[in-house]
PDB file of C-alpha atoms in Angstrom:
ATOM      1  CA  MET A 249      -0.031   0.097  -0.143  1.00  0.00           C
ATOM      2  CA  LYS A 250       1.385   3.400  -0.932  1.00  0.00           C
ATOM      3  CA  ALA A 251       1.863   5.885   1.735  1.00  0.00           C
ATOM      4  CA  SER A 252      -0.794   8.099   0.208  1.00  0.00           C
ATOM      5  CA  THR A 253      -3.403   5.533  -0.015  1.00  0.00           C
ATOM      6  CA  PRO A 254      -5.083   5.710   3.603  1.00  0.00           C
ATOM      7  CA  SER A 255      -5.825   9.477   3.266  1.00  0.00           C
ATOM      8  CA  LEU A 256      -7.225   8.729  -0.073  1.00  0.00           C
ATOM      9  CA  ILE A 257      -9.630   6.155   1.582  1.00  0.00           C
ATOM     10  CA  LEU A 258     -10.338   8.293   4.268  1.00  0.00           C
ATOM     11  CA  PHE A 259     -11.670  10.738   1.742  1.00  0.00           C
ATOM     12  CA  PHE A 260     -13.763   8.425  -0.358  1.00  0.00           C
ATOM     13  CA  VAL A 261     -15.024   6.897   3.034  1.00  0.00           C
ATOM     14  CA  THR A 262     -15.857  10.078   4.427  1.00  0.00           C
ATOM     15  CA  SER A 263     -17.503  11.252   1.351  1.00  0.00           C
ATOM     16  CA  ALA A 264     -19.974   8.444   1.234  1.00  0.00           C
ATOM     17  CA  LEU A 265     -20.502   8.936   5.060  1.00  0.00           C
ATOM     18  CA  VAL A 266     -21.600  12.631   4.398  1.00  0.00           C
ATOM     19  CA  VAL A 267     -24.089  11.702   1.498  1.00  0.00           C
ATOM     20  CA  LEU A 268     -25.471   9.170   3.869  1.00  0.00           C
ATOM     21  CA  PHE A 269     -25.845  11.267   6.830  1.00  0.00           C
ATOM     22  CA  LYS A 270     -27.435  14.008   4.418  1.00  0.00           C
ATOM     23  CA  LEU A 271     -29.827  11.440   3.245  1.00  0.00           C
ATOM     24  CA  LEU A 272     -30.719  10.684   7.073  1.00  0.00           C
ATOM     25  CA  ASP A 273     -30.839  14.272   7.925  1.00  0.00           C
ATOM     26  CA  TYR A 274     -27.938  14.418  10.418  1.00  0.00           C
ATOM     27  CA  GLU A 275     -26.716  17.959   9.698  1.00  0.00           C
ATOM     28  CA  GLY A 276     -24.409  18.007  12.511  1.00  0.00           C
ATOM     29  CA  LEU A 277     -22.484  14.847  11.238  1.00  0.00           C
ATOM     30  CA  VAL A 278     -22.579  16.244   7.921  1.00  0.00           C
ATOM     31  CA  LEU A 279     -20.780  19.212   9.079  1.00  0.00           C
ATOM     32  CA  CYS A 280     -18.403  17.175  10.947  1.00  0.00           C
ATOM     33  CA  GLY A 281     -17.695  15.105   7.938  1.00  0.00           C
ATOM     34  CA  LYS A 282     -17.193  17.934   5.408  1.00  0.00           C
ATOM     35  CA  SER A 283     -14.537  19.309   8.007  1.00  0.00           C
ATOM     36  CA  ILE A 284     -12.261  16.246   6.904  1.00  0.00           C
ATOM     37  CA  ILE A 285     -12.678  16.035   2.995  1.00  0.00           C
ATOM     38  CA  ILE A 286     -10.120  19.037   2.462  1.00  0.00           C
ATOM     39  CA  PRO A 287      -7.397  17.743   4.956  1.00  0.00           C
ATOM     40  CA  SER A 288      -7.635  14.304   3.885  1.00  0.00           C
ATOM     41  CA  LEU A 289      -7.050  15.525   0.165  1.00  0.00           C
ATOM     42  CA  PHE A 290      -4.265  17.638   1.392  1.00  0.00           C
ATOM     43  CA  ILE A 291      -2.493  14.862   3.145  1.00  0.00           C
ATOM     44  CA  TYR A 292      -3.073  12.802  -0.034  1.00  0.00           C
ATOM     45  CA  TYR A 293      -1.516  15.379  -2.032  1.00  0.00           C
ATOM     46  CA  LEU A 294       1.367  16.309   0.094  1.00  0.00           C
ATOM     47  CA  VAL A 295       2.376  12.592   0.532  1.00  0.00           C
ATOM     48  CA  SER A 296       1.978  11.895  -3.253  1.00  0.00           C
ATOM     49  CA  ASN A 297       4.135  14.786  -4.212  1.00  0.00           C
ATOM     50  CA  ASN A 298       6.986  13.827  -1.880  1.00  0.00           C
ATOM     51  CA  TYR A 299       6.012  16.327   0.732  1.00  0.00           C
ATOM     52  CA  LYS A 300       6.739  19.284  -1.562  1.00  0.00           C
ATOM     53  CA  ILE A 301       4.119  21.956  -2.019  1.00  0.00           C
ATOM     54  CA  THR A 302       4.217  25.596  -3.343  1.00  0.00           C
ATOM     55  CA  PHE A 303       2.731  28.469  -1.502  1.00  0.00           C
ATOM     56  CA  PHE A 304       0.397  28.793  -4.355  1.00  0.00           C
ATOM     57  CA  LYS A 305      -0.982  25.372  -4.186  1.00  0.00           C
ATOM     58  CA  GLY A 306      -0.902  25.403  -0.389  1.00  0.00           C
ATOM     59  CA  LEU A 307      -3.279  28.580  -0.419  1.00  0.00           C
ATOM     60  CA  ILE A 308      -5.756  26.730  -2.721  1.00  0.00           C
ATOM     61  CA  PHE A 309      -6.206  23.941   0.073  1.00  0.00           C
ATOM     62  CA  LEU A 310      -6.204  26.602   2.668  1.00  0.00           C
ATOM     63  CA  LEU A 311      -8.889  28.896   1.220  1.00  0.00           C
ATOM     64  CA  LEU A 312     -11.169  25.480   0.764  1.00  0.00           C
ATOM     65  CA  PHE A 313     -10.449  24.487   4.247  1.00  0.00           C
ATOM     66  CA  VAL A 314     -11.314  28.232   5.594  1.00  0.00           C
ATOM     67  CA  ARG A 315     -14.627  27.928   3.107  1.00  0.00           C
ATOM     68  CA  ASP A 316     -15.521  24.932   5.037  1.00  0.00           C
ATOM     69  CA  ILE A 317     -15.201  26.687   8.364  1.00  0.00           C
ATOM     70  CA  PHE A 318     -17.400  29.332   7.554  1.00  0.00           C
ATOM     71  CA  THR A 319     -19.881  26.915   6.610  1.00  0.00           C
ATOM     72  CA  THR A 320     -19.700  25.061   9.882  1.00  0.00           C
ATOM     73  CA  LEU A 321     -19.525  28.088  11.933  1.00  0.00           C
ATOM     74  CA  ASN A 322     -22.933  29.236  10.081  1.00  0.00           C
ATOM     75  CA  ILE A 323     -22.417  32.929  11.430  1.00  0.00           C
ATOM     76  CA  SER A 324     -23.728  36.107   9.869  1.00  0.00           C
ATOM     77  CA  GLU A 325     -20.237  36.684   7.716  1.00  0.00           C
ATOM     78  CA  SER A 326     -20.496  32.955   6.493  1.00  0.00           C
ATOM     79  CA  ALA A 327     -22.127  33.492   3.185  1.00  0.00           C
ATOM     80  CA  MET A 328     -19.545  36.254   2.227  1.00  0.00           C
ATOM     81  CA  GLY A 329     -16.539  34.176   3.630  1.00  0.00           C
ATOM     82  CA  SER A 330     -17.500  31.162   1.794  1.00  0.00           C
ATOM     83  CA  PHE A 331     -18.183  33.016  -1.279  1.00  0.00           C
ATOM     84  CA  LEU A 332     -14.698  35.047  -1.367  1.00  0.00           C
ATOM     85  CA  CYS A 333     -12.903  31.792  -0.618  1.00  0.00           C
ATOM     86  CA  VAL A 334     -14.350  29.886  -3.571  1.00  0.00           C
ATOM     87  CA  LEU A 335     -13.900  32.813  -5.940  1.00  0.00           C
ATOM     88  CA  ALA A 336     -10.481  33.183  -4.860  1.00  0.00           C
ATOM     89  CA  VAL A 337      -9.866  29.586  -5.629  1.00  0.00           C
ATOM     90  CA  TYR A 338     -11.430  29.685  -9.072  1.00  0.00           C
ATOM     91  CA  VAL A 339      -9.185  32.845  -9.652  1.00  0.00           C
ATOM     92  CA  LEU A 340      -6.104  30.854  -8.531  1.00  0.00           C
ATOM     93  CA  LEU A 341      -6.822  27.928 -10.855  1.00  0.00           C
ATOM     94  CA  LEU A 342      -7.869  30.122 -13.786  1.00  0.00           C
ATOM     95  CA  TYR A 343      -4.094  31.802 -13.399  1.00  0.00           C
ATOM     96  CA  LEU A 344      -2.844  27.936 -13.656  1.00  0.00           C
ATOM     97  CA  ALA A 345      -5.134  27.214 -16.722  1.00  0.00           C
ATOM     98  CA  GLN A 346      -3.979  30.303 -18.445  1.00  0.00           C
ATOM     99  CA  LYS A 347      -0.281  29.384 -18.073  1.00  0.00           C
ATOM    100  CA  ASP A 348      -1.291  26.020 -20.068  1.00  0.00           C
ATOM    101  CA  PHE A 349      -3.349  28.301 -22.524  1.00  0.00           C
ATOM    102  CA  LYS A 350      -0.973  30.638 -23.571  1.00  0.00           C
ATOM    103  CA  TYR A 351       1.182  27.671 -25.122  1.00  0.00           C
ATOM    104  CA  LEU A 352      -1.427  26.489 -27.271  1.00  0.00           C
ATOM    105  CA  LYS A 353      -1.718  27.223 -31.120  1.00  0.00           C
ATOM    106  CA  PHE A 354      -4.894  27.704 -32.945  1.00  0.00           C
ATOM    107  CA  SER A 355      -5.998  27.514 -36.371  1.00  0.00           C
ATOM    108  CA  TYR A 356      -9.049  28.756 -38.235  1.00  0.00           C
ATOM    109  CA  ARG A 357     -10.510  25.397 -37.891  1.00  0.00           C
ATOM    110  CA  ASP A 358     -10.627  26.101 -34.171  1.00  0.00           C
ATOM    111  CA  SER A 359     -12.921  28.982 -34.290  1.00  0.00           C
ATOM    112  CA  LEU A 360     -16.299  27.139 -34.501  1.00  0.00           C
ATOM    113  CA  SER A 361     -15.529  24.847 -31.871  1.00  0.00           C
ATOM    114  CA  ILE A 362     -14.389  27.304 -29.528  1.00  0.00           C
ATOM    115  CA  PHE A 363     -17.249  29.499 -30.446  1.00  0.00           C
ATOM    116  CA  ILE A 364     -19.961  26.710 -29.770  1.00  0.00           C
ATOM    117  CA  LEU A 365     -18.153  26.081 -26.462  1.00  0.00           C
ATOM    118  CA  ILE A 366     -18.342  29.729 -25.285  1.00  0.00           C
ATOM    119  CA  LEU A 367     -22.043  29.934 -26.481  1.00  0.00           C
ATOM    120  CA  GLY A 368     -22.707  26.784 -24.511  1.00  0.00           C
ATOM    121  CA  ILE A 369     -21.198  27.723 -21.333  1.00  0.00           C
ATOM    122  CA  GLY A 370     -22.045  31.323 -21.558  1.00  0.00           C
ATOM    123  CA  SER A 371     -25.920  30.315 -22.081  1.00  0.00           C
ATOM    124  CA  ILE A 372     -25.837  28.051 -19.094  1.00  0.00           C
ATOM    125  CA  CYS A 373     -24.450  31.030 -16.837  1.00  0.00           C
ATOM    126  CA  TYR A 374     -27.031  33.224 -18.263  1.00  0.00           C
ATOM    127  CA  SER A 375     -29.976  30.997 -17.962  1.00  0.00           C
ATOM    128  CA  VAL A 376     -29.171  30.016 -14.426  1.00  0.00           C
ATOM    129  CA  LEU A 377     -28.595  33.705 -13.317  1.00  0.00           C
ATOM    130  CA  ASN A 378     -31.631  34.598 -15.281  1.00  0.00           C
ATOM    131  CA  LEU A 379     -33.802  32.514 -12.957  1.00  0.00           C
ATOM    132  CA  GLU A 380     -36.365  34.108 -10.628  1.00  0.00           C
ATOM    133  CA  LEU A 381     -33.954  33.718  -7.452  1.00  0.00           C
ATOM    134  CA  GLU A 382     -35.250  34.383  -4.024  1.00  0.00           C
ATOM    135  CA  ASN A 383     -33.554  35.510  -0.538  1.00  0.00           C
ATOM    136  CA  LEU A 384     -30.445  36.039  -2.091  1.00  0.00           C
ATOM    137  CA  GLU A 385     -27.462  36.332   0.519  1.00  0.00           C
ATOM    138  CA  LEU A 386     -25.359  38.432  -1.302  1.00  0.00           C
ATOM    139  CA  ASP A 387     -25.598  41.269  -4.047  1.00  0.00           C
ATOM    140  CA  PHE A 388     -26.763  39.726  -7.191  1.00  0.00           C
ATOM    141  CA  SER A 389     -23.639  41.588  -8.914  1.00  0.00           C
ATOM    142  CA  LEU A 390     -21.372  39.146  -6.928  1.00  0.00           C
ATOM    143  CA  TYR A 391     -22.947  36.120  -8.318  1.00  0.00           C
ATOM    144  CA  VAL A 392     -22.736  37.541 -11.839  1.00  0.00           C
ATOM    145  CA  ALA A 393     -18.917  38.140 -11.322  1.00  0.00           C
ATOM    146  CA  PHE A 394     -18.669  34.550  -9.842  1.00  0.00           C
ATOM    147  CA  GLY A 395     -20.402  33.050 -12.862  1.00  0.00           C
ATOM    148  CA  ILE A 396     -18.297  35.033 -15.184  1.00  0.00           C
ATOM    149  CA  ILE A 397     -15.025  33.688 -13.642  1.00  0.00           C
ATOM    150  CA  LEU A 398     -16.054  29.978 -13.509  1.00  0.00           C
ATOM    151  CA  SER A 399     -17.095  30.279 -17.099  1.00  0.00           C
ATOM    152  CA  ILE A 400     -13.900  31.559 -18.417  1.00  0.00           C
ATOM    153  CA  LEU A 401     -12.238  29.009 -16.116  1.00  0.00           C
ATOM    154  CA  SER A 402     -14.164  26.151 -17.703  1.00  0.00           C
ATOM    155  CA  ILE A 403     -13.610  27.425 -21.181  1.00  0.00           C
ATOM    156  CA  VAL A 404      -9.873  27.639 -20.945  1.00  0.00           C
ATOM    157  CA  SER A 405      -9.664  24.327 -19.020  1.00  0.00           C
ATOM    158  CA  ILE A 406     -11.750  22.594 -21.817  1.00  0.00           C
ATOM    159  CA  ILE A 407      -9.934  24.055 -24.768  1.00  0.00           C
ATOM    160  CA  ASN A 408      -6.672  23.231 -22.748  1.00  0.00           C
ATOM    161  CA  TYR A 409      -7.693  19.648 -22.902  1.00  0.00           C
ATOM    162  CA  ILE A 410      -9.156  19.588 -26.404  1.00  0.00           C
ATOM    163  CA  LYS A 411      -5.860  20.971 -27.796  1.00  0.00           C
ATOM    164  CA  SER A 412      -3.656  19.391 -25.598  1.00  0.00           C
ATOM    165  CA  GLY A 413      -5.200  15.978 -24.368  1.00  0.00           C
ATOM    166  CA  SER A 414      -2.887  15.317 -21.561  1.00  0.00           C
ATOM    167  CA  TYR A 415      -4.114  13.557 -18.495  1.00  0.00           C
ATOM    168  CA  ALA A 416      -3.543  16.371 -16.025  1.00  0.00           C
ATOM    169  CA  LEU A 417      -5.724  18.800 -18.408  1.00  0.00           C
ATOM    170  CA  PHE A 418      -8.415  15.856 -18.389  1.00  0.00           C
ATOM    171  CA  ASN A 419      -8.681  16.109 -14.822  1.00  0.00           C
ATOM    172  CA  ALA A 420      -8.859  19.823 -14.768  1.00  0.00           C
ATOM    173  CA  MET A 421     -11.824  19.600 -17.410  1.00  0.00           C
ATOM    174  CA  LEU A 422     -13.597  17.066 -15.271  1.00  0.00           C
ATOM    175  CA  MET A 423     -12.952  19.362 -12.300  1.00  0.00           C
ATOM    176  CA  CYS A 424     -14.521  22.433 -13.933  1.00  0.00           C
ATOM    177  CA  ILE A 425     -17.516  20.278 -15.014  1.00  0.00           C
ATOM    178  CA  CYS A 426     -17.869  19.214 -11.329  1.00  0.00           C
ATOM    179  CA  PHE A 427     -17.686  23.009 -10.359  1.00  0.00           C
ATOM    180  CA  ILE A 428     -20.310  23.847 -12.861  1.00  0.00           C
ATOM    181  CA  ILE A 429     -22.698  21.083 -11.854  1.00  0.00           C
ATOM    182  CA  THR A 430     -22.133  21.596  -8.325  1.00  0.00           C
ATOM    183  CA  ASP A 431     -22.715  25.696  -8.407  1.00  0.00           C
ATOM    184  CA  ILE A 432     -25.926  25.311 -10.700  1.00  0.00           C
ATOM    185  CA  PHE A 433     -27.619  22.833  -8.124  1.00  0.00           C
ATOM    186  CA  PHE A 434     -26.433  24.833  -5.261  1.00  0.00           C
ATOM    187  CA  VAL A 435     -28.134  27.988  -6.806  1.00  0.00           C
ATOM    188  CA  LEU A 436     -31.155  26.035  -7.525  1.00  0.00           C
ATOM    189  CA  TYR A 437     -31.895  24.435  -4.189  1.00  0.00           C
ATOM    190  CA  LYS A 438     -30.684  27.740  -2.340  1.00  0.00           C
ATOM    191  CA  PHE A 439     -32.554  30.301  -4.030  1.00  0.00           C
ATOM    192  CA  TYR A 440     -35.060  28.959  -6.468  1.00  0.00           C
ATOM    193  CA  PHE A 441     -36.575  25.397  -5.758  1.00  0.00           C
ATOM    194  CA  TYR A 442     -35.563  23.433  -2.893  1.00  0.00           C
ATOM    195  CA  ASN A 443     -35.379  19.902  -3.794  1.00  0.00           C
ATOM    196  CA  TYR A 444     -33.272  17.256  -1.935  1.00  0.00           C
ATOM    197  CA  ALA A 445     -31.823  15.485  -5.160  1.00  0.00           C
ATOM    198  CA  PHE A 446     -30.490  18.874  -6.075  1.00  0.00           C
ATOM    199  CA  ILE A 447     -28.710  19.016  -2.728  1.00  0.00           C
ATOM    200  CA  LEU A 448     -27.264  15.537  -3.053  1.00  0.00           C
ATOM    201  CA  LEU A 449     -25.975  16.300  -6.510  1.00  0.00           C
ATOM    202  CA  SER A 450     -24.331  19.409  -5.236  1.00  0.00           C
ATOM    203  CA  ILE A 451     -22.743  17.422  -2.805  1.00  0.00           C
ATOM    204  CA  VAL A 452     -21.409  14.501  -4.765  1.00  0.00           C
ATOM    205  CA  THR A 453     -20.025  16.865  -7.526  1.00  0.00           C
ATOM    206  CA  GLN A 454     -18.457  19.101  -5.187  1.00  0.00           C
ATOM    207  CA  PHE A 455     -16.354  16.096  -3.552  1.00  0.00           C
ATOM    208  CA  LEU A 456     -15.686  14.883  -7.136  1.00  0.00           C
ATOM    209  CA  SER A 457     -14.665  18.446  -8.103  1.00  0.00           C
ATOM    210  CA  TYR A 458     -11.846  18.335  -5.320  1.00  0.00           C
ATOM    211  CA  PHE A 459     -10.535  14.866  -6.200  1.00  0.00           C
ATOM    212  CA  PHE A 460      -9.982  15.912  -9.798  1.00  0.00           C
ATOM    213  CA  MET A 461      -8.665  19.216  -8.709  1.00  0.00           C
ATOM    214  CA  VAL A 462      -5.893  17.311  -6.490  1.00  0.00           C
ATOM    215  CA  ASN A 463      -5.090  14.969  -9.300  1.00  0.00           C
ATOM    216  CA  TYR A 464      -4.708  17.805 -11.901  1.00  0.00           C
ATOM    217  CA  LEU A 465      -2.164  19.540  -9.302  1.00  0.00           C
ATOM    218  CA  LEU A 466      -0.273  16.191  -9.031  1.00  0.00           C
ATOM    219  CA  GLU A 467      -0.159  15.736 -12.617  1.00  0.00           C
ATOM    220  CA  LYS A 468       1.145  19.372 -13.213  1.00  0.00           C
ATOM    221  CA  ASP A 469       3.716  18.640 -10.447  1.00  0.00           C
ATOM    222  CA  LYS A 470       4.889  15.397 -12.430  1.00  0.00           C
ATOM    223  CA  VAL A 471       5.033  17.073 -15.650  1.00  0.00           C
ATOM    224  CA  SER A 472       7.254  19.987 -14.085  1.00  0.00           C
ATOM    225  CA  ASP A 473       9.499  17.404 -12.569  1.00  0.00           C
ATOM    226  CA  ASP A 474      10.071  15.540 -15.727  1.00  0.00           C
ATOM    227  CA  LEU A 475      10.939  18.787 -17.408  1.00  0.00           C
ATOM    228  CA  LYS A 476      13.706  19.597 -14.763  1.00  0.00           C
ATOM    229  CA  GLU A 477      15.069  16.101 -15.248  1.00  0.00           C
ATOM    230  CA  ASP A 478      15.236  16.803 -18.722  1.00  0.00           C
TER     231      ASP A 478
END
């Protein structure tokens, strides 16, 4: 067994338990379980990467953990704190994505597929934000900015994978797809139409997005190490 395997098993077991606790309506246990998710993935990343981590990537894990703290505390500042943490993570991931993007070469044949991709994700973002949302916790303009950042991150990540096809960018693409699904169903059950299935889908895809994110970061580190060795 690899040294990183126990923390990965802990992540999957805890994720399954959180879903189960949510089904049984044990909110206290759900919050406790969620507080273990990011630390277990952080340990998995650290051990898998031979205990090496940059400040930049460490900040991503820290922000996600702080986000869970805000959710657990459930104080008046929780909504804004959680929102800013996730937005900051998206911006940091966008910074990583654009570093891959700037090395890509495009031809005129790519124009149509890129246009369709932008139109598709833009339409999804517009459709969700155009719903008659009720009891918003923050100013609507903040959700618009959030949607734009996530849309740009997703478009860049999907284009990166289509043009490159690497395993790292495949995980980045899956990560963004899960981000989109998570946030769509979060908005739907939180501000539009409360539905238990929406909540479960949001939770499951959130955990999957974390898993794909860690795989993406690990694969990027492997590529970086290989380039240094060459």
